[in-house]
Amino acid sequence: MSLTTAQILDLAPDASSRKAGQDQAKPQKWAGLGRAGTVIWGEIKGSGASPYRTVADLAGPSSKCTCPSRKFPCKHGLGLMLVDASAPIAEGEPPDWAAAWMKGRESRAAAAETRAKEPAKPVDERAQAKRRQAREDRVAAALDELDLWLRDLMRRGLAAARGEPYAFWDRMAGRLVDGQAPGLARRVRALPGLIAAAPQAGAPRPEAALGLGLGRLALLLRAARRLDALSPEQAAGVRAALGYPVTAEEMVARPDQADTWAVLAHAVEEEDRLTARSVWLVGRASGALAQVIDYGTAGAPLPPAPAAGQDFSGALAFQPGDPPLRAVFREGQAGPAAEAALPGAGSVAVARDAFADALSRAPWLERWPVRLAGVRLGRLAAGSAAAFAAGDETGSLALRAEPRLPSLLAVAAGRPVDLFGLYDGYGLSPLALIAEGRLYAMPAQDSQPVLLQVA
């Protein structure tokens, strides 16, 4: 097997590693290249007297290198995999050092399989219930403290809140983390950024953004105190927003939804020390939208995922929540896309209704994916707060100002296009565009102001 260039670059721990890995992806820099099944190896000259020995298993993916880098995978591991992605490396007899690494992986895999077959230890249900109740108590205390903090904040007014230093917000977020409500903590930490943001097209004014952020917090807080009055799916969505994880046991019980899933785009965000990657998909038959999120760190890179422009033929399992969106991959395989299409796309009015419906079910939502069919991109009337919009005969949605907007307008060239993006009630952040039967996606990690034709 071979990974695509996009899948390999997604494994990089940071932007500098991606660039350095691409610099190493030149076959002439490598010696002794070879492969055995999914394992590839090679040697490359480094700063030391001896060349670095690099080996990678594309099925993992996993890699090892003799260089002193503490990043995983290092630039040499990325470069070796990128060499294979551009032209598959020929089969050969592995050298001793590569064979030893392969044997070690086989031994560890066999040991893991043996452990998996061992009978599971009995669950101490009493201790488990005690731990669950302890967390519920901590979250309840955190909700009480947040409620008091919000009431005090609103008594003093938004003007006073805008003058608070970052430490004011960070202290409250820290208390929420201690209270095991990380979802609430993330929202609180985002509030000073809303205040400091400069006015931009397709975005609310800073004071409006702050009021909206506080209002969402208050709505989520109220919902969290009324879980018993909600449906199971609604309650699960609230708990997910608070930061409760979905357990493996819960996901095993979730039904599979089989389809041919068109991969529309990837989006990567840095969250503290984590790299969060969202893969956006839509079912070609069902029209269902799905977001698969994976997290990576310097020591645990992002797992491979279908690239934008591919089709994933198989099943997804949606996490509990209302409306459903978060999902995980089940069994299936990625391959070339059947066609560049955006199933379920409709007019601007339909997209607004979809956003309103999502808000009615989870009013603390910050963004929601929308699909537009046959819209034109252009400048709004003079004096408008937003410079550009996507519109049709039913209305228009302002486009968020961002570096790739000129490329988006150039590809559309005034023609009707299909557009996929995230809408927050003020502006649309485009992620993918279909023009004349071709799919263009926003690069997930490349900072260049260009679009990528992916299908």
Short mmCIF file of C-alpha atoms in Angstrom, two decimals:
data_model
loop_
_atom_site.label_atom_id
_atom_site.label_comp_id
_atom_site.label_asym_id
_atom_site.label_seq_id
_atom_site.Cartn_x
_atom_site.Cartn_y
_atom_site.Cartn_z
CA MET A 1 0.00 0.00 0.00
CA SER A 2 0.99 3.65 -0.37
CA LEU A 3 -0.29 6.72 1.44
CA THR A 4 -1.24 9.87 -0.40
CA THR A 5 0.83 13.03 0.00
CA ALA A 6 -1.98 14.68 1.97
CA GLN A 7 -2.22 11.71 4.35
CA ILE A 8 1.53 11.77 4.97
CA LEU A 9 1.64 15.51 5.59
CA ASP A 10 -1.21 15.09 8.10
CA LEU A 11 1.17 12.92 10.16
CA ALA A 12 3.61 15.83 10.65
CA PRO A 13 3.72 17.13 14.24
CA ASP A 14 3.96 20.79 13.16
CA ALA A 15 4.30 23.12 10.17
CA SER A 16 8.11 23.21 10.25
CA SER A 17 8.24 19.40 10.12
CA ARG A 18 5.92 19.39 7.09
CA LYS A 19 8.20 21.79 5.22
CA ALA A 20 11.37 19.95 6.26
CA GLY A 21 9.83 16.61 5.27
CA GLN A 22 9.02 17.93 1.80
CA ASP A 23 12.66 19.06 1.48
CA GLN A 24 13.76 15.47 2.16
CA ALA A 25 11.35 14.00 -0.42
CA LYS A 26 13.89 13.86 -3.23
CA PRO A 27 14.92 10.33 -4.32
CA GLN A 28 18.45 11.52 -5.19
CA LYS A 29 19.05 12.31 -1.51
CA TRP A 30 18.41 8.70 -0.52
CA ALA A 31 20.51 5.56 -0.78
CA GLY A 32 19.58 1.89 -0.33
CA LEU A 33 15.86 2.44 -0.85
CA GLY A 34 13.72 -0.68 -0.66
CA ARG A 35 10.46 -2.15 0.55
CA ALA A 36 9.00 -5.39 1.84
CA GLY A 37 5.23 -5.29 1.76
CA THR A 38 4.14 -2.17 3.61
CA VAL A 39 7.58 -1.49 5.12
CA ILE A 40 9.98 0.88 3.35
CA TRP A 41 13.52 1.89 4.27
CA GLY A 42 16.45 4.02 3.15
CA GLU A 43 19.53 5.94 4.24
CA ILE A 44 20.04 9.69 3.97
CA LYS A 45 23.01 11.95 4.65
CA GLY A 46 22.65 14.11 7.74
CA SER A 47 24.87 16.32 9.87
CA GLY A 48 26.76 13.36 11.32
CA ALA A 49 29.52 11.25 9.81
CA SER A 50 27.22 8.30 9.13
CA PRO A 51 23.98 8.50 7.16
CA TYR A 52 20.72 8.28 9.05
CA ARG A 53 18.82 5.02 8.73
CA THR A 54 15.07 5.47 8.33
CA VAL A 55 12.37 2.81 8.20
CA ALA A 56 8.59 3.20 8.06
CA ASP A 57 5.56 0.92 8.05
CA LEU A 58 2.85 2.47 5.88
CA ALA A 59 0.18 0.23 7.41
CA GLY A 60 0.69 1.78 10.86
CA PRO A 61 1.73 4.24 9.92
CA SER A 62 4.86 4.19 12.06
CA SER A 63 8.50 5.08 11.54
CA LYS A 64 11.92 5.04 13.18
CA CYS A 65 15.07 7.00 12.38
CA THR A 66 18.55 7.16 13.84
CA CYS A 67 18.59 10.97 13.71
CA PRO A 68 18.53 12.85 17.05
CA SER A 69 15.18 14.56 16.40
CA ARG A 70 12.61 14.33 19.19
CA LYS A 71 9.72 14.85 16.79
CA PHE A 72 7.67 11.91 15.63
CA PRO A 73 7.68 11.26 12.78
CA CYS A 74 10.88 13.17 12.05
CA LYS A 75 11.52 14.97 8.77
CA HIS A 76 13.38 11.94 7.41
CA GLY A 77 10.43 9.61 8.14
CA LEU A 78 8.10 12.04 6.37
CA GLY A 79 10.53 12.45 3.47
CA LEU A 80 10.88 8.67 3.00
CA MET A 81 7.10 8.20 2.90
CA LEU A 82 6.73 11.13 0.49
CA VAL A 83 9.32 9.56 -1.83
CA ASP A 84 7.19 6.40 -1.93
CA ALA A 85 4.01 8.43 -2.50
CA SER A 86 5.49 10.07 -5.60
CA ALA A 87 6.76 6.78 -7.07
CA PRO A 88 6.40 3.44 -5.21
CA ILE A 89 9.73 2.12 -3.95
CA ALA A 90 10.80 -1.20 -5.48
CA GLU A 91 10.72 -4.44 -3.50
CA GLY A 92 14.02 -5.64 -2.04
CA GLU A 93 15.72 -7.63 0.70
CA PRO A 94 15.66 -5.62 3.95
CA PRO A 95 19.05 -4.82 5.54
CA ASP A 96 19.73 -6.15 9.02
CA TRP A 97 18.70 -2.94 10.80
CA ALA A 98 15.36 -2.75 8.95
CA ALA A 99 14.70 -6.48 9.46
CA ALA A 100 15.35 -6.12 13.21
CA TRP A 101 12.82 -3.27 13.42
CA MET A 102 10.26 -5.31 11.49
CA LYS A 103 10.78 -8.31 13.77
CA GLY A 104 10.36 -6.15 16.86
CA ARG A 105 7.06 -4.80 15.55
CA GLU A 106 5.83 -8.32 14.83
CA SER A 107 6.74 -9.42 18.35
CA ARG A 108 4.92 -6.48 19.92
CA ALA A 109 1.87 -7.08 17.73
CA ALA A 110 1.80 -10.76 18.73
CA ALA A 111 2.08 -9.84 22.41
CA ALA A 112 -0.77 -7.36 22.05
CA GLU A 113 -2.92 -9.99 20.35
CA THR A 114 -2.21 -12.41 23.19
CA ARG A 115 -3.20 -9.83 25.77
CA ALA A 116 -6.39 -9.11 23.85
CA LYS A 117 -7.37 -12.78 24.03
CA GLU A 118 -6.92 -12.93 27.78
CA PRO A 119 -10.17 -12.82 29.73
CA ALA A 120 -11.13 -9.33 30.72
CA LYS A 121 -10.75 -8.40 34.35
CA PRO A 122 -14.05 -8.17 36.15
CA VAL A 123 -15.39 -4.64 36.37
CA ASP A 124 -15.78 -3.24 39.86
CA GLU A 125 -19.19 -1.72 39.28
CA ARG A 126 -19.31 -0.16 42.74
CA ALA A 127 -15.98 1.64 42.22
CA GLN A 128 -17.02 2.64 38.72
CA ALA A 129 -20.29 4.13 40.01
CA LYS A 130 -18.36 5.95 42.73
CA ARG A 131 -16.01 7.53 40.19
CA ARG A 132 -18.95 8.49 38.00
CA GLN A 133 -20.76 10.16 40.90
CA ALA A 134 -17.59 11.98 41.94
CA ARG A 135 -17.30 13.52 38.49
CA GLU A 136 -20.97 14.46 38.43
CA ASP A 137 -20.49 16.25 41.76
CA ARG A 138 -17.44 18.14 40.49
CA VAL A 139 -19.22 19.17 37.30
CA ALA A 140 -22.27 20.33 39.30
CA ALA A 141 -20.02 22.47 41.50
CA ALA A 142 -18.33 23.91 38.41
CA LEU A 143 -21.73 24.79 36.93
CA ASP A 144 -22.70 26.58 40.14
CA GLU A 145 -19.48 28.61 40.07
CA LEU A 146 -19.91 29.45 36.39
CA ASP A 147 -23.48 30.56 37.00
CA LEU A 148 -22.37 32.93 39.76
CA TRP A 149 -19.50 34.24 37.60
CA LEU A 150 -21.83 34.93 34.65
CA ARG A 151 -24.38 36.71 36.83
CA ASP A 152 -21.69 38.91 38.33
CA LEU A 153 -20.28 39.63 34.87
CA MET A 154 -23.67 40.70 33.51
CA ARG A 155 -24.39 42.89 36.55
CA ARG A 156 -21.22 44.86 35.82
CA GLY A 157 -22.00 45.05 32.10
CA LEU A 158 -20.21 44.14 28.88
CA ALA A 159 -18.24 47.38 28.86
CA ALA A 160 -16.54 46.35 32.12
CA ALA A 161 -15.97 42.83 30.79
CA ARG A 162 -14.10 44.20 27.77
CA GLY A 163 -11.57 45.81 30.10
CA GLU A 164 -10.70 42.61 31.97
CA PRO A 165 -7.20 41.15 31.45
CA TYR A 166 -6.69 37.66 30.02
CA ALA A 167 -5.93 36.32 33.51
CA PHE A 168 -9.52 37.09 34.54
CA TRP A 169 -10.90 34.70 31.91
CA ASP A 170 -8.13 32.15 32.34
CA ARG A 171 -8.81 31.80 36.09
CA MET A 172 -12.44 30.89 35.42
CA ALA A 173 -11.41 28.47 32.66
CA GLY A 174 -8.94 26.84 35.05
CA ARG A 175 -11.68 26.29 37.63
CA LEU A 176 -13.82 24.64 34.96
CA VAL A 177 -10.96 22.35 34.00
CA ASP A 178 -10.56 21.42 37.66
CA GLY A 179 -14.32 20.77 37.72
CA GLN A 180 -13.92 18.35 34.77
CA ALA A 181 -15.88 20.52 32.34
CA PRO A 182 -13.23 21.15 29.63
CA GLY A 183 -15.83 22.01 26.99
CA LEU A 184 -16.97 24.98 29.06
CA ALA A 185 -13.35 25.94 29.78
CA ARG A 186 -12.58 26.12 26.04
CA ARG A 187 -15.49 28.49 25.49
CA VAL A 188 -14.43 30.77 28.35
CA ARG A 189 -10.83 30.90 27.10
CA ALA A 190 -12.10 31.94 23.66
CA LEU A 191 -13.95 35.01 24.99
CA PRO A 192 -10.97 37.43 25.29
CA GLY A 193 -10.04 36.60 21.70
CA LEU A 194 -13.50 37.70 20.59
CA ILE A 195 -13.02 41.02 22.40
CA ALA A 196 -9.58 41.67 20.91
CA ALA A 197 -10.48 40.68 17.33
CA ALA A 198 -10.45 43.45 14.75
CA PRO A 199 -13.72 44.04 12.86
CA GLN A 200 -13.80 41.97 9.67
CA ALA A 201 -16.20 41.13 6.89
CA GLY A 202 -18.63 38.33 7.66
CA ALA A 203 -18.04 38.46 11.42
CA PRO A 204 -19.95 40.11 14.28
CA ARG A 205 -18.59 43.23 15.95
CA PRO A 206 -16.38 42.43 18.99
CA GLU A 207 -19.03 43.53 21.51
CA ALA A 208 -21.71 41.48 19.71
CA ALA A 209 -19.40 38.46 19.56
CA LEU A 210 -18.75 38.71 23.30
CA GLY A 211 -22.47 38.96 24.09
CA LEU A 212 -23.18 35.99 21.85
CA GLY A 213 -20.44 33.91 23.47
CA LEU A 214 -21.73 34.64 26.95
CA GLY A 215 -25.30 33.89 25.87
CA ARG A 216 -24.28 30.50 24.51
CA LEU A 217 -22.53 29.72 27.78
CA ALA A 218 -25.68 30.62 29.71
CA LEU A 219 -27.87 28.45 27.45
CA LEU A 220 -25.51 25.49 27.79
CA LEU A 221 -25.44 25.97 31.55
CA ARG A 222 -29.24 25.94 31.73
CA ALA A 223 -29.47 22.84 29.53
CA ALA A 224 -26.88 21.05 31.69
CA ARG A 225 -29.15 21.52 34.71
CA ARG A 226 -32.16 20.07 32.92
CA LEU A 227 -30.72 16.86 31.52
CA ASP A 228 -33.59 14.81 32.93
CA ALA A 229 -36.08 16.83 30.88
CA LEU A 230 -34.24 16.23 27.59
CA SER A 231 -34.36 13.30 25.22
CA PRO A 232 -31.43 10.87 25.47
CA GLU A 233 -29.85 12.22 22.26
CA GLN A 234 -30.26 15.84 23.37
CA ALA A 235 -28.81 15.06 26.80
CA ALA A 236 -25.86 13.32 25.14
CA GLY A 237 -25.23 16.40 23.01
CA VAL A 238 -25.21 18.62 26.11
CA ARG A 239 -22.80 16.32 27.92
CA ALA A 240 -20.50 16.31 24.89
CA ALA A 241 -20.53 20.12 24.86
CA LEU A 242 -19.58 20.11 28.56
CA GLY A 243 -16.62 17.88 27.76
CA TYR A 244 -17.75 14.40 28.72
CA PRO A 245 -16.01 11.82 26.50
CA VAL A 246 -17.95 9.20 24.58
CA THR A 247 -16.76 5.81 25.83
CA ALA A 248 -15.73 2.92 23.63
CA GLU A 249 -18.60 0.89 25.04
CA GLU A 250 -21.08 3.56 23.93
CA MET A 251 -19.64 3.65 20.42
CA VAL A 252 -19.77 -0.13 20.08
CA ALA A 253 -23.51 0.05 20.65
CA ARG A 254 -24.04 2.78 18.04
CA PRO A 255 -25.45 1.61 14.67
CA ASP A 256 -23.36 1.75 11.51
CA GLN A 257 -24.42 3.99 8.64
CA ALA A 258 -23.10 2.52 5.41
CA ASP A 259 -22.76 4.72 2.34
CA THR A 260 -20.27 5.98 -0.19
CA TRP A 261 -18.96 9.04 1.62
CA ALA A 262 -17.51 11.88 -0.44
CA VAL A 263 -14.60 13.49 1.41
CA LEU A 264 -15.09 17.22 0.94
CA ALA A 265 -12.30 18.80 2.94
CA HIS A 266 -9.87 18.62 5.83
CA ALA A 267 -9.54 21.36 8.45
CA VAL A 268 -6.73 21.50 11.01
CA GLU A 269 -6.69 23.62 14.16
CA GLU A 270 -4.16 23.90 16.97
CA GLU A 271 -5.74 23.49 20.42
CA ASP A 272 -3.18 24.10 23.17
CA ARG A 273 -0.65 21.32 22.58
CA LEU A 274 -2.99 19.24 20.45
CA THR A 275 -3.50 19.23 16.71
CA ALA A 276 -7.17 18.68 15.87
CA ARG A 277 -8.04 17.52 12.36
CA SER A 278 -11.62 17.50 11.08
CA VAL A 279 -12.49 15.39 8.05
CA TRP A 280 -15.75 16.56 6.45
CA LEU A 281 -17.81 13.98 4.57
CA VAL A 282 -21.22 13.71 2.96
CA GLY A 283 -23.08 10.51 2.06
CA ARG A 284 -23.72 10.24 -1.65
CA ALA A 285 -26.92 8.24 -1.12
CA SER A 286 -28.12 9.57 2.24
CA GLY A 287 -26.94 13.16 1.95
CA ALA A 288 -25.91 12.99 5.63
CA LEU A 289 -23.07 15.26 6.76
CA ALA A 290 -20.37 13.92 9.05
CA GLN A 291 -17.36 15.33 10.89
CA VAL A 292 -14.61 12.91 11.95
CA ILE A 293 -12.20 14.52 14.43
CA ASP A 294 -8.79 13.10 15.32
CA TYR A 295 -6.23 14.55 17.71
CA GLY A 296 -2.47 14.34 17.46
CA THR A 297 0.57 15.43 19.44
CA ALA A 298 4.29 15.56 18.76
CA GLY A 299 4.62 12.03 20.15
CA ALA A 300 1.40 10.64 18.70
CA PRO A 301 0.76 11.92 15.17
CA LEU A 302 -2.60 12.04 13.48
CA PRO A 303 -3.79 8.71 12.06
CA PRO A 304 -4.19 8.41 8.29
CA ALA A 305 -7.56 9.42 6.87
CA PRO A 306 -9.15 9.56 3.41
CA ALA A 307 -7.89 12.61 1.54
CA ALA A 308 -10.11 15.41 0.30
CA GLY A 309 -11.44 14.47 -3.11
CA GLN A 310 -11.57 10.75 -2.36
CA ASP A 311 -14.59 8.55 -1.63
CA PHE A 312 -14.75 6.43 1.53
CA SER A 313 -16.81 3.34 0.79
CA GLY A 314 -17.89 1.89 4.09
CA ALA A 315 -19.62 2.75 7.34
CA LEU A 316 -19.50 5.55 9.86
CA ALA A 317 -20.88 5.47 13.38
CA PHE A 318 -22.34 8.73 14.66
CA GLN A 319 -21.74 9.72 18.24
CA PRO A 320 -24.84 10.38 20.36
CA GLY A 321 -26.10 13.93 20.04
CA ASP A 322 -28.82 16.07 18.51
CA PRO A 323 -28.36 17.14 15.79
CA PRO A 324 -26.00 14.30 14.79
CA LEU A 325 -22.66 15.30 13.24
CA ARG A 326 -19.59 13.84 15.02
CA ALA A 327 -18.73 10.39 13.69
CA VAL A 328 -15.97 7.79 13.61
CA PHE A 329 -14.79 5.58 10.79
CA ARG A 330 -15.86 1.94 10.83
CA GLU A 331 -14.83 -0.64 8.24
CA GLY A 332 -14.27 0.62 4.71
CA GLN A 333 -11.70 1.81 2.24
CA ALA A 334 -10.84 5.02 0.43
CA GLY A 335 -10.52 5.32 -3.32
CA PRO A 336 -10.97 7.70 -6.24
CA ALA A 337 -14.15 9.78 -6.16
CA ALA A 338 -17.01 8.70 -8.38
CA GLU A 339 -17.67 12.34 -9.28
CA ALA A 340 -17.22 15.83 -7.89
CA ALA A 341 -20.63 16.48 -6.35
CA LEU A 342 -22.18 17.97 -3.22
CA PRO A 343 -25.16 15.76 -2.27
CA GLY A 344 -27.90 17.56 -0.39
CA ALA A 345 -26.90 21.03 -1.56
CA GLY A 346 -29.70 23.57 -1.92
CA SER A 347 -30.50 27.24 -2.04
CA VAL A 348 -29.39 29.94 0.39
CA ALA A 349 -32.86 29.88 1.94
CA VAL A 350 -32.60 26.12 2.53
CA ALA A 351 -29.16 26.57 4.11
CA ARG A 352 -30.50 29.26 6.45
CA ASP A 353 -33.36 26.95 7.45
CA ALA A 354 -30.89 24.12 8.14
CA PHE A 355 -28.83 26.42 10.35
CA ALA A 356 -31.95 27.60 12.19
CA ASP A 357 -33.07 24.01 12.73
CA ALA A 358 -29.66 23.09 14.18
CA LEU A 359 -29.80 26.09 16.52
CA SER A 360 -33.30 25.20 17.68
CA ARG A 361 -32.00 21.80 18.78
CA ALA A 362 -28.66 22.98 20.22
CA PRO A 363 -28.69 26.79 20.64
CA TRP A 364 -25.11 26.85 21.98
CA LEU A 365 -23.73 25.77 18.59
CA GLU A 366 -20.97 28.04 17.33
CA ARG A 367 -20.92 26.92 13.67
CA TRP A 368 -22.81 24.53 11.45
CA PRO A 369 -21.93 23.03 8.03
CA VAL A 370 -24.05 24.24 5.11
CA ARG A 371 -24.22 23.23 1.45
CA LEU A 372 -25.11 25.67 -1.33
CA ALA A 373 -25.98 24.74 -4.91
CA GLY A 374 -25.71 27.04 -7.92
CA VAL A 375 -24.65 30.18 -6.06
CA ARG A 376 -22.60 33.04 -7.46
CA LEU A 377 -19.81 34.73 -5.54
CA GLY A 378 -19.59 38.48 -5.75
CA ARG A 379 -19.28 41.82 -4.03
CA LEU A 380 -22.15 43.09 -1.93
CA ALA A 381 -23.65 46.53 -2.35
CA ALA A 382 -21.55 49.50 -1.28
CA GLY A 383 -21.82 50.35 2.39
CA SER A 384 -22.46 46.77 3.44
CA ALA A 385 -20.50 45.38 6.40
CA ALA A 386 -19.27 42.41 4.32
CA ALA A 387 -17.36 42.83 1.08
CA PHE A 388 -18.26 39.53 -0.61
CA ALA A 389 -21.10 37.01 -0.44
CA ALA A 390 -22.47 33.82 -1.98
CA GLY A 391 -25.99 34.28 -3.24
CA ASP A 392 -28.88 33.16 -5.42
CA GLU A 393 -32.44 34.32 -6.01
CA THR A 394 -33.41 33.35 -2.43
CA GLY A 395 -30.80 35.47 -0.64
CA SER A 396 -27.10 35.66 0.19
CA LEU A 397 -24.60 34.66 2.87
CA ALA A 398 -21.65 36.92 3.64
CA LEU A 399 -18.24 35.33 3.13
CA ARG A 400 -15.68 35.54 5.92
CA ALA A 401 -12.64 37.61 5.02
CA GLU A 402 -9.63 35.30 4.84
CA PRO A 403 -6.41 34.97 2.77
CA ARG A 404 -7.83 32.39 0.32
CA LEU A 405 -10.92 34.40 -0.60
CA PRO A 406 -9.32 35.88 -3.76
CA SER A 407 -8.46 32.36 -4.98
CA LEU A 408 -12.02 31.26 -4.28
CA LEU A 409 -13.42 34.15 -6.33
CA ALA A 410 -10.95 33.49 -9.14
CA VAL A 411 -11.92 29.81 -9.43
CA ALA A 412 -15.63 30.67 -9.40
CA ALA A 413 -15.05 33.36 -12.06
CA GLY A 414 -18.62 34.60 -11.79
CA ARG A 415 -20.12 31.20 -12.69
CA PRO A 416 -22.68 29.28 -10.61
CA VAL A 417 -20.82 26.97 -8.20
CA ASP A 418 -21.59 24.60 -5.35
CA LEU A 419 -20.11 25.66 -2.03
CA PHE A 420 -19.49 23.87 1.28
CA GLY A 421 -18.50 25.69 4.46
CA LEU A 422 -19.20 26.50 8.08
CA TYR A 423 -21.82 29.15 8.91
CA ASP A 424 -22.17 30.96 12.25
CA GLY A 425 -25.15 33.19 11.53
CA TYR A 426 -22.94 36.09 10.42
CA GLY A 427 -20.57 34.75 7.79
CA LEU A 428 -19.67 31.62 5.87
CA SER A 429 -16.15 30.16 6.08
CA PRO A 430 -15.76 28.19 2.82
CA LEU A 431 -14.00 24.81 2.93
CA ALA A 432 -14.69 23.40 -0.55
CA LEU A 433 -16.04 24.53 -3.90
CA ILE A 434 -17.25 22.61 -6.95
CA ALA A 435 -16.94 24.40 -10.28
CA GLU A 436 -17.44 22.83 -13.72
CA GLY A 437 -17.27 19.29 -12.34
CA ARG A 438 -14.07 19.84 -10.33
CA LEU A 439 -13.69 19.86 -6.55
CA TYR A 440 -11.42 22.48 -4.99
CA ALA A 441 -10.60 22.35 -1.28
CA MET A 442 -9.02 24.74 1.16
CA PRO A 443 -5.56 23.36 2.11
CA ALA A 444 -5.76 22.10 5.68
CA GLN A 445 -2.27 23.10 6.78
CA ASP A 446 -0.62 25.04 3.97
CA SER A 447 -0.63 28.78 4.69
CA GLN A 448 -0.37 29.74 0.99
CA PRO A 449 -3.43 31.69 -0.26
CA VAL A 450 -4.41 29.07 -2.87
CA LEU A 451 -7.03 26.40 -3.42
CA LEU A 452 -6.18 22.79 -4.22
CA GLN A 453 -7.96 20.96 -7.03
CA VAL A 454 -8.53 17.56 -5.41
CA ALA A 455 -10.99 15.87 -7.76
#
